[in-house]
PDB file of C-alpha atoms in Angstrom:
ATOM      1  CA  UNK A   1     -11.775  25.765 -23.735  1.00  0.00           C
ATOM      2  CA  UNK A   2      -8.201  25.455 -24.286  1.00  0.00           C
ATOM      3  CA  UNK A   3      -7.259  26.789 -20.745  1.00  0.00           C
ATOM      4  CA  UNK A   4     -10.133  24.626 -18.721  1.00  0.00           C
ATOM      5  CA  UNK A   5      -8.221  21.669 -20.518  1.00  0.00           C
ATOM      6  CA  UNK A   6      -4.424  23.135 -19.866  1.00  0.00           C
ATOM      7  CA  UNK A   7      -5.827  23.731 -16.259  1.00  0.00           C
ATOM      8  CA  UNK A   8      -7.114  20.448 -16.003  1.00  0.00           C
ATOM      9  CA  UNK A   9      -3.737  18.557 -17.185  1.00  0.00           C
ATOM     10  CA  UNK A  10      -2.119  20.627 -15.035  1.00  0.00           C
ATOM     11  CA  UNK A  11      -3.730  19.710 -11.834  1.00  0.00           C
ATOM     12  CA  UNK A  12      -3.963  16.068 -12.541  1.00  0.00           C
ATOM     13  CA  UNK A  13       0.078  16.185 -13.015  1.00  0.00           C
ATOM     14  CA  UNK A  14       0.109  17.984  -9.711  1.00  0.00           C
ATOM     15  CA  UNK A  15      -1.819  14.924  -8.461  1.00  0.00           C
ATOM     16  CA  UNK A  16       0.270  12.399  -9.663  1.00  0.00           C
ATOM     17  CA  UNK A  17       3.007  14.579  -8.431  1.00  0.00           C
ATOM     18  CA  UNK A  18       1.695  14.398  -4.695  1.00  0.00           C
ATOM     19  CA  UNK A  19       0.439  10.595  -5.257  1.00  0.00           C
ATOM     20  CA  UNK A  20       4.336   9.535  -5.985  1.00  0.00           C
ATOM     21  CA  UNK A  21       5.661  11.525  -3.557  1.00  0.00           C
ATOM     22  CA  UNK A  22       3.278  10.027  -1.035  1.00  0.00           C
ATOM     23  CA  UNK A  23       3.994   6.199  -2.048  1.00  0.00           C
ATOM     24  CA  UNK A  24       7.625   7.669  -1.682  1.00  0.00           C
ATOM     25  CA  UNK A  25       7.390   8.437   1.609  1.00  0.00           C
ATOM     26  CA  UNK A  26       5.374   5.192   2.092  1.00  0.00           C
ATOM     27  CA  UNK A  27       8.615   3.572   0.647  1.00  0.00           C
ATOM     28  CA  UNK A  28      11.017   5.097   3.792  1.00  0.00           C
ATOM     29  CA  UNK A  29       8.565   3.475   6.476  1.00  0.00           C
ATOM     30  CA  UNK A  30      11.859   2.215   9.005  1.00  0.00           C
ATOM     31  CA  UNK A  31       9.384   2.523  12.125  1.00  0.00           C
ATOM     32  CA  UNK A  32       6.670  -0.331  13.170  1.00  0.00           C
ATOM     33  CA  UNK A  33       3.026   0.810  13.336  1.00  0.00           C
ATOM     34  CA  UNK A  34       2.171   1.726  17.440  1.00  0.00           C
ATOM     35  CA  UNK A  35      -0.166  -1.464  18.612  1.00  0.00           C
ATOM     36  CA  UNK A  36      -2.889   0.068  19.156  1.00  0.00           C
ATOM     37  CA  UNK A  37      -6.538  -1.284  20.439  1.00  0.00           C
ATOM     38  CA  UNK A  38      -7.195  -3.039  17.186  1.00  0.00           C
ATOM     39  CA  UNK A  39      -4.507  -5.391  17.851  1.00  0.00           C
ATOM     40  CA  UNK A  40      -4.499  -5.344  21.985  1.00  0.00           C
ATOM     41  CA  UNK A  41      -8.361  -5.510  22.791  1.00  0.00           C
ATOM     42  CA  UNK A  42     -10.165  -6.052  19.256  1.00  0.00           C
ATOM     43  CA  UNK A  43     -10.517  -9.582  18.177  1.00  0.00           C
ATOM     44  CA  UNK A  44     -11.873 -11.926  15.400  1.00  0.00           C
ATOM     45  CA  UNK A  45     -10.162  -9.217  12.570  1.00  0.00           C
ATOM     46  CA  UNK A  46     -12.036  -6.123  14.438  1.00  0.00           C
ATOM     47  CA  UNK A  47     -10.426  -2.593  14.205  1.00  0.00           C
ATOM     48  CA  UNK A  48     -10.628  -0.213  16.877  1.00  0.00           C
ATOM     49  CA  UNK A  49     -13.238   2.771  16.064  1.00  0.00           C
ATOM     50  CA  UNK A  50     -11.830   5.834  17.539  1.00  0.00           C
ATOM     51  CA  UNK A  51     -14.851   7.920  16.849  1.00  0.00           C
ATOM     52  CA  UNK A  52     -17.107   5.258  18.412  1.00  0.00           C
ATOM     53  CA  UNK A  53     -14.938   3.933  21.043  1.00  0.00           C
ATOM     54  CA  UNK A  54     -15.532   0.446  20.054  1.00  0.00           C
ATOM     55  CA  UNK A  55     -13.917  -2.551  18.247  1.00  0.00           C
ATOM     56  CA  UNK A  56     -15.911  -2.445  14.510  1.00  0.00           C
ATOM     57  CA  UNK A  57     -15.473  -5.002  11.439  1.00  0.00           C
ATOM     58  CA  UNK A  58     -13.167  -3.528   8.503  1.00  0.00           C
ATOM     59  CA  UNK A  59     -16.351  -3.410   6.509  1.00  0.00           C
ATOM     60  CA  UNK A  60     -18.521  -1.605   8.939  1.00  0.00           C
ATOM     61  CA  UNK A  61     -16.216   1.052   8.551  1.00  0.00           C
ATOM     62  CA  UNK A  62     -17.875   2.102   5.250  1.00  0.00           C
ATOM     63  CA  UNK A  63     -20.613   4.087   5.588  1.00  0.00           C
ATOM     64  CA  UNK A  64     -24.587   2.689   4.765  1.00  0.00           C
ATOM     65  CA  UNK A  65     -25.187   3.730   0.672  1.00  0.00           C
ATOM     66  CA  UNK A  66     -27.046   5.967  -0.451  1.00  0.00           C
ATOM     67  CA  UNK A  67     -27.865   7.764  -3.417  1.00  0.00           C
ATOM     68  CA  UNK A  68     -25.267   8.685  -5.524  1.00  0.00           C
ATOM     69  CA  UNK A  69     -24.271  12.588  -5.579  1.00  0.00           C
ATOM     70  CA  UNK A  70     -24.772  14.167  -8.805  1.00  0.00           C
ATOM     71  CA  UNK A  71     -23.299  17.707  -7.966  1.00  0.00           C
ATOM     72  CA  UNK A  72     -19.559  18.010  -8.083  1.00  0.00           C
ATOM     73  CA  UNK A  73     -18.501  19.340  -4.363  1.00  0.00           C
ATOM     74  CA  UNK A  74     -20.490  16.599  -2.746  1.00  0.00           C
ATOM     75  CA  UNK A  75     -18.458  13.637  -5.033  1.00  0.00           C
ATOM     76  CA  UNK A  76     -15.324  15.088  -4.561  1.00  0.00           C
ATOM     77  CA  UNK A  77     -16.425  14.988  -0.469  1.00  0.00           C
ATOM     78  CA  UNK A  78     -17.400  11.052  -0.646  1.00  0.00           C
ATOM     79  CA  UNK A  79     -13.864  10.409  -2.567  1.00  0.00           C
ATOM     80  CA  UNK A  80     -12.449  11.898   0.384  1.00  0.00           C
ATOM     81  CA  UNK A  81     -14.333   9.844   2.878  1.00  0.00           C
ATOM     82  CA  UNK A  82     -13.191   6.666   0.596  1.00  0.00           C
ATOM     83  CA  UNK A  83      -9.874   8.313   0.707  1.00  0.00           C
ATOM     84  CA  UNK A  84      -9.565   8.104   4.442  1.00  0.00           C
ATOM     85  CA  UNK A  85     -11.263   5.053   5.286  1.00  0.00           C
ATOM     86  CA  UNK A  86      -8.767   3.073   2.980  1.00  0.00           C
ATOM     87  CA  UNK A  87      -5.980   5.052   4.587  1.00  0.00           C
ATOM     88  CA  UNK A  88      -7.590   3.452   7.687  1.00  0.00           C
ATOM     89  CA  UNK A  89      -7.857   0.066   6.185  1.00  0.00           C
ATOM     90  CA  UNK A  90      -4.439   0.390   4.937  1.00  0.00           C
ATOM     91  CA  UNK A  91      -2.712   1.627   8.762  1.00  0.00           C
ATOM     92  CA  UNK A  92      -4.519  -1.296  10.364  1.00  0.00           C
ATOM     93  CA  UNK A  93      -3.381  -3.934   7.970  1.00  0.00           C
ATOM     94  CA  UNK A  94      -0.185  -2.739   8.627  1.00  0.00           C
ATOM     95  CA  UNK A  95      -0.835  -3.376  12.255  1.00  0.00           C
ATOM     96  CA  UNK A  96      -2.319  -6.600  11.671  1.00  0.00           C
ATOM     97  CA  UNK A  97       0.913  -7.639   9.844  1.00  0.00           C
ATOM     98  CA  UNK A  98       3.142  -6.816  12.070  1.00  0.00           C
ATOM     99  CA  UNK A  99       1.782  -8.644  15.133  1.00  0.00           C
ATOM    100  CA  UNK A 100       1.326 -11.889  12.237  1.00  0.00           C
ATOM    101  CA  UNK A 101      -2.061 -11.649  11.928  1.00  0.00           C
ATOM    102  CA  UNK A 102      -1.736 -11.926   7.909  1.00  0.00           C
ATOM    103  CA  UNK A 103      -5.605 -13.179   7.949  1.00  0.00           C
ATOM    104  CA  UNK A 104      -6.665 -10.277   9.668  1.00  0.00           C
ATOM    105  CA  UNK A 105      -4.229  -7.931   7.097  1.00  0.00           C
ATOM    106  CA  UNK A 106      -6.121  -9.254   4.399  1.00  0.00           C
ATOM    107  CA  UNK A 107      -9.710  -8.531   5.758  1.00  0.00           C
ATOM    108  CA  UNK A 108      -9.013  -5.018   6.324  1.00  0.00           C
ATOM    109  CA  UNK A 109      -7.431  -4.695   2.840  1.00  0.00           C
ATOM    110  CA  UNK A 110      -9.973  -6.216   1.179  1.00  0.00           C
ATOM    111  CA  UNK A 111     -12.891  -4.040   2.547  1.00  0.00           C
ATOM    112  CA  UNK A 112     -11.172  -0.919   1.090  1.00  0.00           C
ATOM    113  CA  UNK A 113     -12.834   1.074  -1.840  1.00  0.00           C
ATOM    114  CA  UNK A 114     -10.094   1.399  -4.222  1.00  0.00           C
ATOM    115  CA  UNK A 115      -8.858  -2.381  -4.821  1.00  0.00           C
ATOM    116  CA  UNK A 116      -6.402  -1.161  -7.394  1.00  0.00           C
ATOM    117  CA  UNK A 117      -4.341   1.550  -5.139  1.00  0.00           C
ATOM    118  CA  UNK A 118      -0.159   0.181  -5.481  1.00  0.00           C
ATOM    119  CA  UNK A 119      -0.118   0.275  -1.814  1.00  0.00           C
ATOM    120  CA  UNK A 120      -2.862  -2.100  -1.445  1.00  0.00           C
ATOM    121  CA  UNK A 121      -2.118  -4.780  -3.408  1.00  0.00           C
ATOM    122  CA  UNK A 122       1.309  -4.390  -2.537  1.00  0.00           C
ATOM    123  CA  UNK A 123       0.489  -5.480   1.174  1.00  0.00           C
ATOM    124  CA  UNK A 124      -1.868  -8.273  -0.363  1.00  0.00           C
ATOM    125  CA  UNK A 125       0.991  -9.170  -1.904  1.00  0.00           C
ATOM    126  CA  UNK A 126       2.767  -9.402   1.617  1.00  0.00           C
ATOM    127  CA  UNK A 127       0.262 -10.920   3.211  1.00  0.00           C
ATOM    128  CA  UNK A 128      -0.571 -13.774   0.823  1.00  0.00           C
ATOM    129  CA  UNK A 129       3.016 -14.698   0.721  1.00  0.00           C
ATOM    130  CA  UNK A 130       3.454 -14.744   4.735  1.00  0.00           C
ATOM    131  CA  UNK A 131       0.486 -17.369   4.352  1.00  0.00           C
ATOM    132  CA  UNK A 132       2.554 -19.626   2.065  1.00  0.00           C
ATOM    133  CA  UNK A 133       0.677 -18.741  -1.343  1.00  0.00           C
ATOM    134  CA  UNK A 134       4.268 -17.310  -3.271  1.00  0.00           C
ATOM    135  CA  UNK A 135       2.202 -17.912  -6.805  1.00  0.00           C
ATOM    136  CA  UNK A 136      -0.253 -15.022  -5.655  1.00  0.00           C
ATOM    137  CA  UNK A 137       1.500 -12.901  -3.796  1.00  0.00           C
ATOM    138  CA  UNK A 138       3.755 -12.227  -6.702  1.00  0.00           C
ATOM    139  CA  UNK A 139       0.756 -11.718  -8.652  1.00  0.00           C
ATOM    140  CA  UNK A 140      -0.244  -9.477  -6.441  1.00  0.00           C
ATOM    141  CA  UNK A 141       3.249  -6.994  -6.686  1.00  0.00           C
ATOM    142  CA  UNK A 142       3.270  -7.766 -10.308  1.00  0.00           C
ATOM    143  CA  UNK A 143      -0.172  -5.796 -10.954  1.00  0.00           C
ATOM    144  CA  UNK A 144       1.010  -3.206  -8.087  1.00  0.00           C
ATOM    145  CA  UNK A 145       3.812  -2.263 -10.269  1.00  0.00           C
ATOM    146  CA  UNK A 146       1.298  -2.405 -13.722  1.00  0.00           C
ATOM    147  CA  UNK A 147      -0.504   0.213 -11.846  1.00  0.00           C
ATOM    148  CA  UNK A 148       2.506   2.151 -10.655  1.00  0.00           C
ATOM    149  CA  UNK A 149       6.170   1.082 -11.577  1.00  0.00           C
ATOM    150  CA  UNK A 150       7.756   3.330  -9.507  1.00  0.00           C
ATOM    151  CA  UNK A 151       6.392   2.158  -6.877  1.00  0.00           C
ATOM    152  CA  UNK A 152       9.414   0.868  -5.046  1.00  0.00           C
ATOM    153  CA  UNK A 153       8.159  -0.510  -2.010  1.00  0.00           C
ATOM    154  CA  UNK A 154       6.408  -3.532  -3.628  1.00  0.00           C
ATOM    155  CA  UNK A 155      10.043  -4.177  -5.828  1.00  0.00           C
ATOM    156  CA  UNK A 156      11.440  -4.417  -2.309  1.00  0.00           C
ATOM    157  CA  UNK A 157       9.145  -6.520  -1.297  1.00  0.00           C
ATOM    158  CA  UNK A 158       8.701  -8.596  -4.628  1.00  0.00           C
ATOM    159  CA  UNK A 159      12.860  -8.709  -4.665  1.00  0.00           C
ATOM    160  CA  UNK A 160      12.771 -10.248  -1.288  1.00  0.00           C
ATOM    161  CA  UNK A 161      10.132 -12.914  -1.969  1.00  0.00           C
ATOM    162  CA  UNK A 162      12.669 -13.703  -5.131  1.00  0.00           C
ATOM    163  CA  UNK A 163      15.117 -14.701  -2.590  1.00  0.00           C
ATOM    164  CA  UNK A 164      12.725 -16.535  -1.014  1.00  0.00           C
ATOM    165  CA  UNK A 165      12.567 -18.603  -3.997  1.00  0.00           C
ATOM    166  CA  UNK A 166      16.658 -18.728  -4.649  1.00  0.00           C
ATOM    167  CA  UNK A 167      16.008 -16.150  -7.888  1.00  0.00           C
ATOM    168  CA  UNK A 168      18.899 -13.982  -6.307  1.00  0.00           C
ATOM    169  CA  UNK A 169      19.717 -12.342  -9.823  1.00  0.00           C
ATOM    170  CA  UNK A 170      16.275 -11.417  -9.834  1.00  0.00           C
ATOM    171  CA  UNK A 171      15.938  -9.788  -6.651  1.00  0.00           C
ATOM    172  CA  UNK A 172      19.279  -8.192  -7.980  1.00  0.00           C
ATOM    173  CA  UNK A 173      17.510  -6.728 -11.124  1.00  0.00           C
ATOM    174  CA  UNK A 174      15.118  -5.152  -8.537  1.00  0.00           C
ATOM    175  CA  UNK A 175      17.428  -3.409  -6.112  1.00  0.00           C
ATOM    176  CA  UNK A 176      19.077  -1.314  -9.503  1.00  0.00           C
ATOM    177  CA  UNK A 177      15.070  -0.997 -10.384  1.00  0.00           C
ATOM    178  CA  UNK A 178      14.746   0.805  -6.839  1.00  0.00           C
ATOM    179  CA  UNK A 179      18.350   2.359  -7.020  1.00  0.00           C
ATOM    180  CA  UNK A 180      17.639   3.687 -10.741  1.00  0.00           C
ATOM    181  CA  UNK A 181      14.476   4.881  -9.547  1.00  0.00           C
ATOM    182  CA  UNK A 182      15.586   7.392  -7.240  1.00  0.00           C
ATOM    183  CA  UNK A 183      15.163   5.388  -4.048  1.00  0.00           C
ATOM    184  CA  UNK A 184      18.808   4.256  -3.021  1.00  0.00           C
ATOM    185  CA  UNK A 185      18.470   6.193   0.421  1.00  0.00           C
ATOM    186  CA  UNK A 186      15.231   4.560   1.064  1.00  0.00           C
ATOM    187  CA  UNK A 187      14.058   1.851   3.253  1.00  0.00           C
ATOM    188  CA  UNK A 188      13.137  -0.424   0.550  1.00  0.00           C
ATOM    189  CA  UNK A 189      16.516  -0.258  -1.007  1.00  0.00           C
ATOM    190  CA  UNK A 190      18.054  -1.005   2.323  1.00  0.00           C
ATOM    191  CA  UNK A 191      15.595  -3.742   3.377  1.00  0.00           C
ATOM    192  CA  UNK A 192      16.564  -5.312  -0.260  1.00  0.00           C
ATOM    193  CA  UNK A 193      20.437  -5.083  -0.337  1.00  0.00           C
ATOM    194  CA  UNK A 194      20.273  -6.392   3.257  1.00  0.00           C
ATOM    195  CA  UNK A 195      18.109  -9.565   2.162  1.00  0.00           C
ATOM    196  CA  UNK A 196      20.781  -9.893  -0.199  1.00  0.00           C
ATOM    197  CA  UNK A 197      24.136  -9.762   2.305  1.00  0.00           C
ATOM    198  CA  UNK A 198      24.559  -6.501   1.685  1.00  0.00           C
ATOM    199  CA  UNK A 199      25.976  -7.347  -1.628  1.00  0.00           C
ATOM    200  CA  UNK A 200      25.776  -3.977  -3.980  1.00  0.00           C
ATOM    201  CA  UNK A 201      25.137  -4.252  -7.954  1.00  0.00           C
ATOM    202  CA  UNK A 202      27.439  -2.426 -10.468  1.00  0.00           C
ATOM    203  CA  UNK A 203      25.065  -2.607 -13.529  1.00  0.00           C
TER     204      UNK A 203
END
């Protein structure tokens, strides 16, 4: 009993390893997503179906319910489905938001299974706050960083929408959140210190 549990924490650290490293790397994203069909033929908030060949609502991309699996190897299958549809979700939002289609950004996002992944409401963070709501798209980072603080990315962006709203010493606080966090080399730092002239921290 004692090693099924010891086996078990260890696995779920290796998890959350992989999961941080992952948001990390998330964190570094320098490059623009490739416009693809989903933002040069779809329309009306559509993504481009590769698989079908054909321009599909976010929500369609879900597949019809059924009954729920009860043995072990078929749930751990349909997590990974749910896994890769919101990494879906996720890559076309980020399309959608770079070609300022924030209403679009927030469709997708919103028709992905886990509402409480960082990266998620990070980006509904973004997107809310590109369509003039500040008081939610803060909310929006805050509970990103509730569910992961280390998630950088959404201090960048959280430090940047300070600025926005002439709280530089608060933006300030973020960038040595990011720096003390390991991510000084990182996009997000950069993205930061640059919002803020370039002007480093000492504390």
């Amino acid at each position: 009993m004692l090693r099924h549990t010891m086996l078990l924490s260890f696995c779920a650290a290796v998890s959350l390893t992989a999961l941080s490293a992952a948001r990390a790397a998330d964190s570094d994203t320098t490059t623009p997503p490739v416009a693809t069909e989903t933002t040069t033929t779809c329309t009306d908030g559509k993504i481009w179906n590769e698989e079908k060949k054909e321009c599909v609502a976010p929500e369609d991309l879900k597949p019809a319910e059924g009954t729920p699996a009860e043995d072990e190897a078929t749930q751990e299958e349909e997590k990974k489905t749910e896994r890769e549809i919101d990494d879906k979700l996720y890559q076309a939002a980020r399309e959608f938001a770079y070609a300022g289609q924030h209403e679009n950004a927030l469709r997708a996002l919103r028709a992905a299974y886990d509402q409480e992944d960082p990266r998620i409401l990070n980006y509904m963070g973004y997107n809310t706050r590109k369509l003039g709501n500040m008081a939610l798209g803060m909310a929006y980072y805050e509970r990103a960083l509730q569910k992961d603080e280390n998630y950088i990315l959404a201090r960048s962006y959280m430090g940047q929408a300070l600025i926005e709203q002439g709280d530089i010493e608060g933006a300030r606080v973020q960038l040595v959140e990011i720096r003390d966090r390991g991510g000084e080399k990182t996009w997000a730092y950069r993205a930061l210190l640059q919002s803020l002239g370039g002007e480093r921290t000492t504390y």
